[in-house]
Coordinates of C-alpha atoms in Angstrom, one line a residue:
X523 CA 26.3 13.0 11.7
X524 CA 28.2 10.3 13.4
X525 CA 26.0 7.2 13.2
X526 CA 26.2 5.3 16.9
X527 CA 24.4 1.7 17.2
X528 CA 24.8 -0.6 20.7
X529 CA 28.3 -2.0 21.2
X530 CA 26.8 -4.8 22.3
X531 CA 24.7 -5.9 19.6
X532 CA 28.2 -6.4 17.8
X533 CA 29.5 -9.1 20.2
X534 CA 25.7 -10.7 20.3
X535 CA 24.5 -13.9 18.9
X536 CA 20.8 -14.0 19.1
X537 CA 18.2 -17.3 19.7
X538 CA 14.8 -16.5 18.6
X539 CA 12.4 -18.1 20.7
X540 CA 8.3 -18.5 19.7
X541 CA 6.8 -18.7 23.5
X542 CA 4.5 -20.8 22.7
X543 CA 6.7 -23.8 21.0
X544 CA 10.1 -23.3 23.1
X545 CA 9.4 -24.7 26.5
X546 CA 6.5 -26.0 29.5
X547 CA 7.2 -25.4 32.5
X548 CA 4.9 -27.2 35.2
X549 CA 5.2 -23.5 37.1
X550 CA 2.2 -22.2 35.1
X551 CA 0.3 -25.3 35.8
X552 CA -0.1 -23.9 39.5
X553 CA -2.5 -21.1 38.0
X554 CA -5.9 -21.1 36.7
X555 CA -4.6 -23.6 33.2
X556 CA -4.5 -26.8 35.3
X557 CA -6.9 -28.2 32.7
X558 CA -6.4 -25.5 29.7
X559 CA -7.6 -27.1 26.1
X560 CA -4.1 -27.4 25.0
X561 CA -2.8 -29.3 22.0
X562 CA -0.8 -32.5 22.5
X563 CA 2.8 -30.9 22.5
X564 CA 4.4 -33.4 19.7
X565 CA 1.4 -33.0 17.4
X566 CA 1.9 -31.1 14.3
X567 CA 0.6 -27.3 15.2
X568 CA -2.0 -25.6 13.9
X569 CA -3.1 -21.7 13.5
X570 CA -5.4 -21.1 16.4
X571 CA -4.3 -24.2 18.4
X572 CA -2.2 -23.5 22.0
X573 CA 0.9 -25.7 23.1
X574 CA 1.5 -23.7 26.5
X575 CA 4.7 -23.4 25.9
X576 CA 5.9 -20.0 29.0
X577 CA 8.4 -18.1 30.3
X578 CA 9.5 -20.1 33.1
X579 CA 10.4 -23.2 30.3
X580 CA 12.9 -20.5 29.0
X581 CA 14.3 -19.8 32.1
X582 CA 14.9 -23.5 33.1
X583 CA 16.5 -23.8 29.6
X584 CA 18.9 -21.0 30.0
X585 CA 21.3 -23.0 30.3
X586 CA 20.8 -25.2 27.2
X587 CA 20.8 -21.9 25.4
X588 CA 24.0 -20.9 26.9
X589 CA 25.6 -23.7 26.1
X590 CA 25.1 -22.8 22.4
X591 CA 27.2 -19.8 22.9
X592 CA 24.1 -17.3 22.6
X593 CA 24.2 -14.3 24.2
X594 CA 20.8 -12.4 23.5
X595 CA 17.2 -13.6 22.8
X596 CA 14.5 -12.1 21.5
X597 CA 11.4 -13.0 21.6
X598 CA 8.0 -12.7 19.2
X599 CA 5.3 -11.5 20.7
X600 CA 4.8 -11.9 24.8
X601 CA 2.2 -9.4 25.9
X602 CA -1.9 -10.5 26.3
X603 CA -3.7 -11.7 23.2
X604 CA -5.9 -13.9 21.9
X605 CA -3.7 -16.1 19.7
X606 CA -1.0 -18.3 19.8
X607 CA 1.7 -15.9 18.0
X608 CA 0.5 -12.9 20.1
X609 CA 0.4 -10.5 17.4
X610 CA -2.6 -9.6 18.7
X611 CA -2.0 -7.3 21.3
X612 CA -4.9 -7.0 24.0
X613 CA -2.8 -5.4 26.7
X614 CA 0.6 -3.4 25.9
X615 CA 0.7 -3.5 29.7
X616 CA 0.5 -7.2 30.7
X617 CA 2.6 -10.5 29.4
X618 CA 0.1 -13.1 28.7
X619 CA -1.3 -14.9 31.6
X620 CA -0.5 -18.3 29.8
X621 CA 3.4 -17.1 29.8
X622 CA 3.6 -16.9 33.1
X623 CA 2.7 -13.2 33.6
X624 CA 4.8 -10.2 34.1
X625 CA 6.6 -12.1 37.2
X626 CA 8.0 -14.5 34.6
X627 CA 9.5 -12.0 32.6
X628 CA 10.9 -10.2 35.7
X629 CA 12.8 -13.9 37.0
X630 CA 13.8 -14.4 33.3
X631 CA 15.3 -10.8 32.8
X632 CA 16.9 -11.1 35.8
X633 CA 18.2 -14.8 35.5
X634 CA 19.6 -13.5 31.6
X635 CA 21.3 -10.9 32.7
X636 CA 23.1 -12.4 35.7
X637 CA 24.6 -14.9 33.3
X638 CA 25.1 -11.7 30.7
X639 CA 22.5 -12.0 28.4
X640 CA 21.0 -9.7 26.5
X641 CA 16.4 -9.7 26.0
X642 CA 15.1 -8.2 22.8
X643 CA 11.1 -8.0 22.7
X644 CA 8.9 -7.6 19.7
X645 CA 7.0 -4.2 19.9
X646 CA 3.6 -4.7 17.8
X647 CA 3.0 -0.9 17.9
X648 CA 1.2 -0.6 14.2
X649 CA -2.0 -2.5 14.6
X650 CA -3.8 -3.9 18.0
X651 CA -6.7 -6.3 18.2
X652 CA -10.3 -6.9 18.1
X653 CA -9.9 -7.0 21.8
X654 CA -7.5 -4.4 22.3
X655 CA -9.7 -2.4 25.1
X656 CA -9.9 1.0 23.1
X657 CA -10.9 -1.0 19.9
X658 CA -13.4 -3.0 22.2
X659 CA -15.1 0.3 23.2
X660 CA -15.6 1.6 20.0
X661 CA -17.3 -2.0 19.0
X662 CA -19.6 -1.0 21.8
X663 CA -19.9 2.6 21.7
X664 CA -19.6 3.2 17.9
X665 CA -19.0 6.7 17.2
X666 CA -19.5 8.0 20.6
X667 CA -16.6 5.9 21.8
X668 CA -13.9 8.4 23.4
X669 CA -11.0 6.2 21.9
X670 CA -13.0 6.4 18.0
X671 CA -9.9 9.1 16.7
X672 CA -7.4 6.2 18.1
X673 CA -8.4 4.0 14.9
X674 CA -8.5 4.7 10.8
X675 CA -12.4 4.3 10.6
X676 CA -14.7 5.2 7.4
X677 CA -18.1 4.0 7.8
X678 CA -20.4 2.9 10.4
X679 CA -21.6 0.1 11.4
X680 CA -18.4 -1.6 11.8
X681 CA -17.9 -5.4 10.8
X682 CA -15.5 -7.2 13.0
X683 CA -16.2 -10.3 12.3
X684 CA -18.4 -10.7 9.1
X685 CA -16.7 -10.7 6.1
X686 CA -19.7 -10.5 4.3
X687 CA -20.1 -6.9 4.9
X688 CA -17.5 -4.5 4.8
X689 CA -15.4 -3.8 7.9
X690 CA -15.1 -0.1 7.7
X691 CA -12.2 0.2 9.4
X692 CA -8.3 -0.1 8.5
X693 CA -6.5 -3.3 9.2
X694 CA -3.1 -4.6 8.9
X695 CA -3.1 -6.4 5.5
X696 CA -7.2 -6.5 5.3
X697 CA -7.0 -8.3 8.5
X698 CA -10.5 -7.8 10.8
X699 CA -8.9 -8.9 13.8
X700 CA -5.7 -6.8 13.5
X701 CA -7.3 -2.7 13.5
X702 CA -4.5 -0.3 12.3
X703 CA -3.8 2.5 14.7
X704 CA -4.1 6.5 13.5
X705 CA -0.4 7.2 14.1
X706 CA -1.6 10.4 13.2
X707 CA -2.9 11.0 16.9
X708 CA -0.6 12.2 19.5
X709 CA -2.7 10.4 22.0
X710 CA -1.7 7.2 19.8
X711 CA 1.6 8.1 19.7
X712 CA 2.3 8.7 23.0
X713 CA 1.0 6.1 24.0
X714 CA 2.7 4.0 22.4
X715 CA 6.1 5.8 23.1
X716 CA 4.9 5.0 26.6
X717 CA 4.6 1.6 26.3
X718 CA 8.4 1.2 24.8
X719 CA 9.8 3.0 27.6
X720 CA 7.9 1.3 30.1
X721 CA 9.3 -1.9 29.3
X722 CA 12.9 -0.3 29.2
X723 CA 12.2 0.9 32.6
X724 CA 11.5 -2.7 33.7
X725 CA 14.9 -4.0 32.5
X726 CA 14.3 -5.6 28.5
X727 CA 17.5 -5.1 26.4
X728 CA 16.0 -3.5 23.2
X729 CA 12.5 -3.8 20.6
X730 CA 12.4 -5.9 17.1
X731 CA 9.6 -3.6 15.5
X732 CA 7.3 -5.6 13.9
X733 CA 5.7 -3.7 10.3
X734 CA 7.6 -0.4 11.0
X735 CA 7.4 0.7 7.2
X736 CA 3.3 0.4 7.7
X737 CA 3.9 3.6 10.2
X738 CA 3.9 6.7 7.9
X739 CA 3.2 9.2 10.5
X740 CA 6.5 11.9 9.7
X741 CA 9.2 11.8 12.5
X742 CA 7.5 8.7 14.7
X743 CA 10.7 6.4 14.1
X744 CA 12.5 9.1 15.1
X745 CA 10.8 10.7 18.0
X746 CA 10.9 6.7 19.0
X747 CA 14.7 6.4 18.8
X748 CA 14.8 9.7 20.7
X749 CA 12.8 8.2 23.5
X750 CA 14.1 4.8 23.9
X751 CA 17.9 5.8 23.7
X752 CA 16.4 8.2 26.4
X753 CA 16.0 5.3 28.9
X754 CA 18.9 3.1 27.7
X755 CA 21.1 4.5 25.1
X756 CA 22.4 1.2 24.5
X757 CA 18.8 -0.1 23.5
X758 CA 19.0 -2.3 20.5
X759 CA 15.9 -1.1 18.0
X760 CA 15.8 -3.4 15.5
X761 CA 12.7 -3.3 12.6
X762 CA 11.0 -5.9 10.4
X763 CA 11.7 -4.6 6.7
X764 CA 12.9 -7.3 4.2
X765 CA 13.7 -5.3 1.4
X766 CA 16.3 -2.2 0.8
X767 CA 16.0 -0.7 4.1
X768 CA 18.1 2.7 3.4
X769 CA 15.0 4.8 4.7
X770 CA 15.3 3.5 7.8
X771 CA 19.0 3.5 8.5
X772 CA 20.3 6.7 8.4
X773 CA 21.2 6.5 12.2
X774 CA 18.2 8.3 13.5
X775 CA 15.8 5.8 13.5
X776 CA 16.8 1.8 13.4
X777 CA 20.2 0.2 14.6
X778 CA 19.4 -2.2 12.0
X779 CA 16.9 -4.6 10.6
X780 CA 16.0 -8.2 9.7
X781 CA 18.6 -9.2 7.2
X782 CA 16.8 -11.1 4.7
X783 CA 18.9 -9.5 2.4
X784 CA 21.4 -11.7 3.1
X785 CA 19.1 -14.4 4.0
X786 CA 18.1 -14.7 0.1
X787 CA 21.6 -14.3 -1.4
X788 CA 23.1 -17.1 1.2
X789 CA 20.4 -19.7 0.6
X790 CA 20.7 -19.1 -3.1
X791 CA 24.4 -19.9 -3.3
X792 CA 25.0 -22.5 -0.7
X793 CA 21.9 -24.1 -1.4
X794 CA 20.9 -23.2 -4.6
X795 CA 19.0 -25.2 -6.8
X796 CA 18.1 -28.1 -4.0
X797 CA 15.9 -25.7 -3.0
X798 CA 12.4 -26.5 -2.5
X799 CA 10.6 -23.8 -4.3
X800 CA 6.8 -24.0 -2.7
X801 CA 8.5 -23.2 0.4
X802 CA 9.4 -19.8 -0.9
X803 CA 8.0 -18.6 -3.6
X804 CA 4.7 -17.4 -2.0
X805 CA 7.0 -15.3 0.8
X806 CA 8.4 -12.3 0.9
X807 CA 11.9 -12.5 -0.2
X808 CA 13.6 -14.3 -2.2
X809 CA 16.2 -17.2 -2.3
X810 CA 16.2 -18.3 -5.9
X811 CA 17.3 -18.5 -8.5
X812 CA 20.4 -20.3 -7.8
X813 CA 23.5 -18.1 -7.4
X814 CA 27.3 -18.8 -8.0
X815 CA 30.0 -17.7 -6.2
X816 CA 30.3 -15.0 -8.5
X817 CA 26.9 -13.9 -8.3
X818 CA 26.7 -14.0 -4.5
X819 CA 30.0 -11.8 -4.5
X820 CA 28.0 -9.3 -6.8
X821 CA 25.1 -9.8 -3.9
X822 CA 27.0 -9.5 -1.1
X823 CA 29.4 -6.3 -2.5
X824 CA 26.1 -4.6 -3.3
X825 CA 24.7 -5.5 0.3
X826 CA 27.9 -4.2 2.3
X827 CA 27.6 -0.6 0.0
X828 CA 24.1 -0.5 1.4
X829 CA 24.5 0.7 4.4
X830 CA 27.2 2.3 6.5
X831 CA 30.0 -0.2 8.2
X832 CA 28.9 0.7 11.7
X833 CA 24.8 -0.2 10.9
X834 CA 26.4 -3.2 9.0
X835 CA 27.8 -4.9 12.1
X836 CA 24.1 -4.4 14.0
X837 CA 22.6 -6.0 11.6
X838 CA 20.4 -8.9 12.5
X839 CA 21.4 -11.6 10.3
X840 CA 18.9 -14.5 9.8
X841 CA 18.0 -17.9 7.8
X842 CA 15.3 -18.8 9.0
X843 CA 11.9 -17.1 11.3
X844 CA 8.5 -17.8 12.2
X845 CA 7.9 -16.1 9.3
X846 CA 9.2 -18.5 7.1
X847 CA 10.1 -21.9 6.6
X848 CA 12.9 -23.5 8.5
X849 CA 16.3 -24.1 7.1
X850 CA 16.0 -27.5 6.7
X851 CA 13.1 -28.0 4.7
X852 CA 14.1 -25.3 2.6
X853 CA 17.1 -27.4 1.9
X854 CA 15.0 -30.5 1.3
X855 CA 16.9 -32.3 4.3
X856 CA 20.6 -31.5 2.8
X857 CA 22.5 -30.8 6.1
X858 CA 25.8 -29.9 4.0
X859 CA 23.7 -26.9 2.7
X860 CA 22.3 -26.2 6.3
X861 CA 26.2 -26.4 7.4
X862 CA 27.7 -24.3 4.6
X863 CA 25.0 -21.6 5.5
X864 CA 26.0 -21.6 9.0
X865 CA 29.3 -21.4 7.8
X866 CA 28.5 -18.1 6.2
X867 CA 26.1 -16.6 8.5
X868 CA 28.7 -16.7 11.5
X869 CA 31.5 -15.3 9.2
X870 CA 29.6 -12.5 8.3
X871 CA 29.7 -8.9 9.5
X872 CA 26.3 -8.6 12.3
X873 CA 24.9 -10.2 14.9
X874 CA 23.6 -13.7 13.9
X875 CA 20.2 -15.0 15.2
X876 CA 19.7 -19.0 15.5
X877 CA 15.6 -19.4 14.9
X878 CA 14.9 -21.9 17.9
X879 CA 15.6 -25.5 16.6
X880 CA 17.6 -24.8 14.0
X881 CA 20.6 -25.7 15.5
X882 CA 19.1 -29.6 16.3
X883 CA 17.8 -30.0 12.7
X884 CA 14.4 -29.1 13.5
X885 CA 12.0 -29.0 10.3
X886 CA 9.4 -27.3 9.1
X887 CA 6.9 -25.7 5.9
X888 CA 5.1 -22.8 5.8
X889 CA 3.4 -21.6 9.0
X890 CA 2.1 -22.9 10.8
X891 CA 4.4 -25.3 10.4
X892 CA 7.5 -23.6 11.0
X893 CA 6.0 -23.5 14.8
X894 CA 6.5 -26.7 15.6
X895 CA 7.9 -27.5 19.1
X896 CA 11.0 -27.6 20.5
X897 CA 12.3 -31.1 19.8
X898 CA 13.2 -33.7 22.6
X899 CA 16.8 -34.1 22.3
X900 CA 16.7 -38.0 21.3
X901 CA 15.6 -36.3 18.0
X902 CA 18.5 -33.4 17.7
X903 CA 21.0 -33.6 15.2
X904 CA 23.9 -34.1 17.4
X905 CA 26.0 -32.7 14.1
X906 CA 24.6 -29.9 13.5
X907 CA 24.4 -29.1 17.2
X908 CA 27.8 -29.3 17.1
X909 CA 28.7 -27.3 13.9
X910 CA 26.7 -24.5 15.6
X911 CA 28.7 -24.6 18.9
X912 CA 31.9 -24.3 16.9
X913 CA 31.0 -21.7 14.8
X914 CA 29.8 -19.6 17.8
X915 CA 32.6 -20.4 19.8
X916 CA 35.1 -19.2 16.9
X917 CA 32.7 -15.7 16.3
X918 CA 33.5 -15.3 20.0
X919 CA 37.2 -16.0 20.5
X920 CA 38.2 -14.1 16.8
X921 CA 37.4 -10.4 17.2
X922 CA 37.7 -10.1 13.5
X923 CA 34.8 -12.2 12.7
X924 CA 32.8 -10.1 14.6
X925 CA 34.6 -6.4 13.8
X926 CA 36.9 -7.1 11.2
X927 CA 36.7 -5.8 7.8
X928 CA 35.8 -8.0 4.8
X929 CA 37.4 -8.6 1.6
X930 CA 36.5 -10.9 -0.8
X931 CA 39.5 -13.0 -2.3
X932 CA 38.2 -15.2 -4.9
X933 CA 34.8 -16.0 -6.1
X934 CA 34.5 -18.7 -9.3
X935 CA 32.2 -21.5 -10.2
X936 CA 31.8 -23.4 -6.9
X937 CA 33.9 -21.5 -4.5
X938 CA 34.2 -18.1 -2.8
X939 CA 37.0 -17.2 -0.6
X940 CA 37.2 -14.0 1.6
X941 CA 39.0 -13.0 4.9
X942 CA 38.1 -10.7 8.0
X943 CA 41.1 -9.1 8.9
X944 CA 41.1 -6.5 11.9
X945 CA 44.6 -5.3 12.4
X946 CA 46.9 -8.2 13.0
X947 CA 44.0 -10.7 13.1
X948 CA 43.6 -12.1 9.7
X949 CA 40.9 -15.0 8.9
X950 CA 40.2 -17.0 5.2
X951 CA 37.0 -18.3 4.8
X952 CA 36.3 -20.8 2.2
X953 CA 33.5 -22.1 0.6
X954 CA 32.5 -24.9 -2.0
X955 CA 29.2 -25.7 -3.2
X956 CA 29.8 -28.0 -5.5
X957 CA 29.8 -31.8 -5.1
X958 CA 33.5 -32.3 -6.6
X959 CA 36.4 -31.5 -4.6
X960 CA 38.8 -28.7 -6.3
X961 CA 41.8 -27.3 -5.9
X962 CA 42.4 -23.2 -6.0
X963 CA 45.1 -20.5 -6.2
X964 CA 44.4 -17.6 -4.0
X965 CA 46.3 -14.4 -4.3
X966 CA 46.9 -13.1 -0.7
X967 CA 49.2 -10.2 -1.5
X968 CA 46.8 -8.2 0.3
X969 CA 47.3 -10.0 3.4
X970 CA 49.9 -9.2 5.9
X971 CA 49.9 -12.6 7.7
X972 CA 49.8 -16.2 6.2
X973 CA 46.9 -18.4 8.2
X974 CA 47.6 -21.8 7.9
X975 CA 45.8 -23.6 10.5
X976 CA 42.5 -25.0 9.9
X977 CA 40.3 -23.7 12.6
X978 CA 36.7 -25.2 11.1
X979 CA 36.3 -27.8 8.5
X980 CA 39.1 -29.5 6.3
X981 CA 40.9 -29.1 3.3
X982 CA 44.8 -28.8 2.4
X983 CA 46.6 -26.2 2.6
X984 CA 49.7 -25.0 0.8
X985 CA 51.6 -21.7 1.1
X986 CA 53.8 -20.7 -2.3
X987 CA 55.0 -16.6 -1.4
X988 CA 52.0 -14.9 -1.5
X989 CA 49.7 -17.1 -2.7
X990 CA 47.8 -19.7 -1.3
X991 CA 46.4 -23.1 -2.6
X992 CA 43.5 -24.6 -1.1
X993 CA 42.3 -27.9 -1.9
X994 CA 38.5 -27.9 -0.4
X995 CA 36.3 -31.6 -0.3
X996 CA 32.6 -31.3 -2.1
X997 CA 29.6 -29.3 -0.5
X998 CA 32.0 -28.1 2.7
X999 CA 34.1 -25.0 3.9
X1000 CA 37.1 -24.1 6.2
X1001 CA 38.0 -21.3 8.4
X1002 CA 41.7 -20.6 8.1
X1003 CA 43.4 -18.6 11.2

């Protein structure tokens, strides 16, 4: 079969925005949270506490955010819950009152997609909450509850909240407040089909699935893909898995997934070893040990066999999330390894997503942590800010970094050399990671064209026939074009 995934998801650079952290607008004040219990909005978050951040804050930031270059968002969770992350789902049907309701979503959709931006929403479809209504009534019904097949029960009474007694039900990772639903159901399922093609209906771009490899119910993914191409065939389904994700990309079930696949190999070699373990090793991937540029070659070659080209360039390529912690802090403050992996993550084939903050410097451990707020911009990193808005802007205006195929040129020690050549466009990328300068001979007999102007970074450049030599400063890269 001929594997199709959304054009546009090719083109896109995505901004991942937390709802709560991002934004406040005073629009919500109007409604019933005039004097909500909110946390101080500089103070350091915490797991249950509420900033208030909305909708409406996005939408008088959509500017800012296109003025990055960014041309999709997607957001975690927006739908009612009781927590700050929303990955409690209480109603499919409603965004959280505290966002700024289903009318803020509308005004956002519509303000993104006048200005021809793209909105990607997290679909929380394998477990609900303790307050989900269908959950609620079999807390109060027990097993004469109408909704009791809905959910993976074993024993009776349940325990919600006591974790003294057994809970007696499923839940996503042992969780109480997070009840697994029986996929096995077709009232389940359909529902939840429903749900995704409800929100189609009302205009959102595509769904990041959150924990689709906890759904083992045969054919769902696929019966999903069925329905949501149904709506919009140019619906972006992108899933959570971290690891191999080969079961899943076949091309009838995800366009692509997170890419922490290439999240772990580019923060192992353009960090590497100033990397601050505790911030990773208790997560699920990983960035260590250090790598050179012969082993991230190895890496990447065996990444770009994974899967086929056309799910490669729908990727979603990250490097930092909510799920872990940010860039920076990783890097122990080094902004030359926060720019070199910039460097590589908007040179690679697939759509790169920019975790909100990021791209001013913004810090951040484990979560909660890495949910701080949005930063007032007498604390951005005017540099980085900068690096990110050129990188963006060359992704956009060079088809091949976005299309072109890639071929690795040279990878020793320190440094690693590829291009991204889509017919006459040719690009060199090159990297060093080490902290001496150094000079290389590239062989570019391959090439058809010889790019000599330094589009990003510096270096020197001399041409001798086929080859080129490249002298490249410590800890920096160049894009040659």
């Amino acid at each position: 079969m001929q594997i199709q995934t959304p054009d546009w998801v090719k083109h896109a650079v995505f901004y991942q925005i937390f709802p709560d952290r991002f934004a406040r607008s005073q629009r919500s004040r109007h409604t019933f949270l005039n004097n909500s219990n909110l946390e101080a909005w500089d103070a350091p978050p915490t797991l249950q506490g509420y900033k208030g951040g909305d909708l409406w804050g996005v939408l008088e930031k959509l500017d800012y955010i296109q003025s990055l270059g960014v041309n999709a968002i997607y957001f975690t969770p927006i739908f009612q819950s009781a927590s700050n992350h929303r990955y409690h789902t209480h109603n499919y049907y409603q965004v959280d009152p505290m966002l700024g309701g289903n009318q803020a979503l509308r005004e956002l959709i519509d303000a993104a997609h006048s200005r021809n931006m793209k909105i990607v929403l997290d679909g929380v479809f394998n477990h609900s909450s303790r307050g989900f209504f269908f959950f609620h009534d079999v807390l109060e019904n027990g097993s004469n509850s109408p909704w009791v097949n809905w959910f993976k029960i074993q024993n009776w009474p349940l325990a919600p909240y006591d974790g003294n007694l057994p809970a007696n039900y499923d839940a996503w990772a042992g969780i109480r407040s997070l009840p697994t639903f029986n996929h096995d159901h077709p009232d389940v399922k359909e529902y939840i089909m429903k749900i995704a093609e409800y929100w189609l209906k009302f205009g959102i771009d595509g769904w990041r699935l959150d924990v689709p490899y906890e759904i083992k119910t045969p054919g769902f993914w696929q019966e999903f893909r069925q329905r949501v191409k149904g709506i919009n065939p140019h619906a972006y389904i992108v899933g959570e898995v971290w690891t191999d994700a080969r079961e899943w990309l076949d091309g009838t079930q995800f366009d692509g997934v997170l890419n922490y696949l290439f999240n772990e190999a580019v923060l192992a070699f353009a960090v590497g070893d100033r990397i601050v373990l505790e911030l990773v090793e208790s997560q699920s991937y990983y960035p260590y040990p250090a790598l050179d540029a012969a082993g991230y070659a190895a890496k990447i070659h065996s990444l770009l066999e994974l899967y086929p080209w056309e799910i490669q360039l729908t990727q979603l390529n990250v490097l930092s999330s909510h799920d872990t912690a940010r860039l920076m802090s990783i890097a122990d403050g080094d902004q030359a390894s926060v720019e070199l992996s910039n460097l590589l993550l908007f040179t690679f084939p697939g759509a790169p997503s920019i975790y909100y903050g990021d791209e001013v410097g913004l810090p951040g451990g484990i979560d909660p942590d890495c949910r701080r707020v949005f930063p007032l911009e007498s604390d951005w990193n005017q540099e980085l800010l900068n690096t990110h808005k050129q990188l963006i802007s060359l992704r956009q205006n060079h088809p091949a970094l976005r299309l072109g195929s890639y071929q690795v040129l040279y990878a020793v020690g320190t440094v690693y050399v590829f291009a991204r050549i889509l017919e006459r466009e040719e690009l060199i990328i090159a990297v060093n990671v080490g902290t001496e300068s150094i000079t290389v001979n590239i062989d570019c007999s391959n090439l058809q064209n010889q790019p000599e102007q330094v589009l990003f970074g510096n270096g020197e450049i001399v041409w001798k026939g086929e080859n080129v030599c490249l002298t490249i400063p410590p800890r920096s890269g160049l894009i040659l074009g």
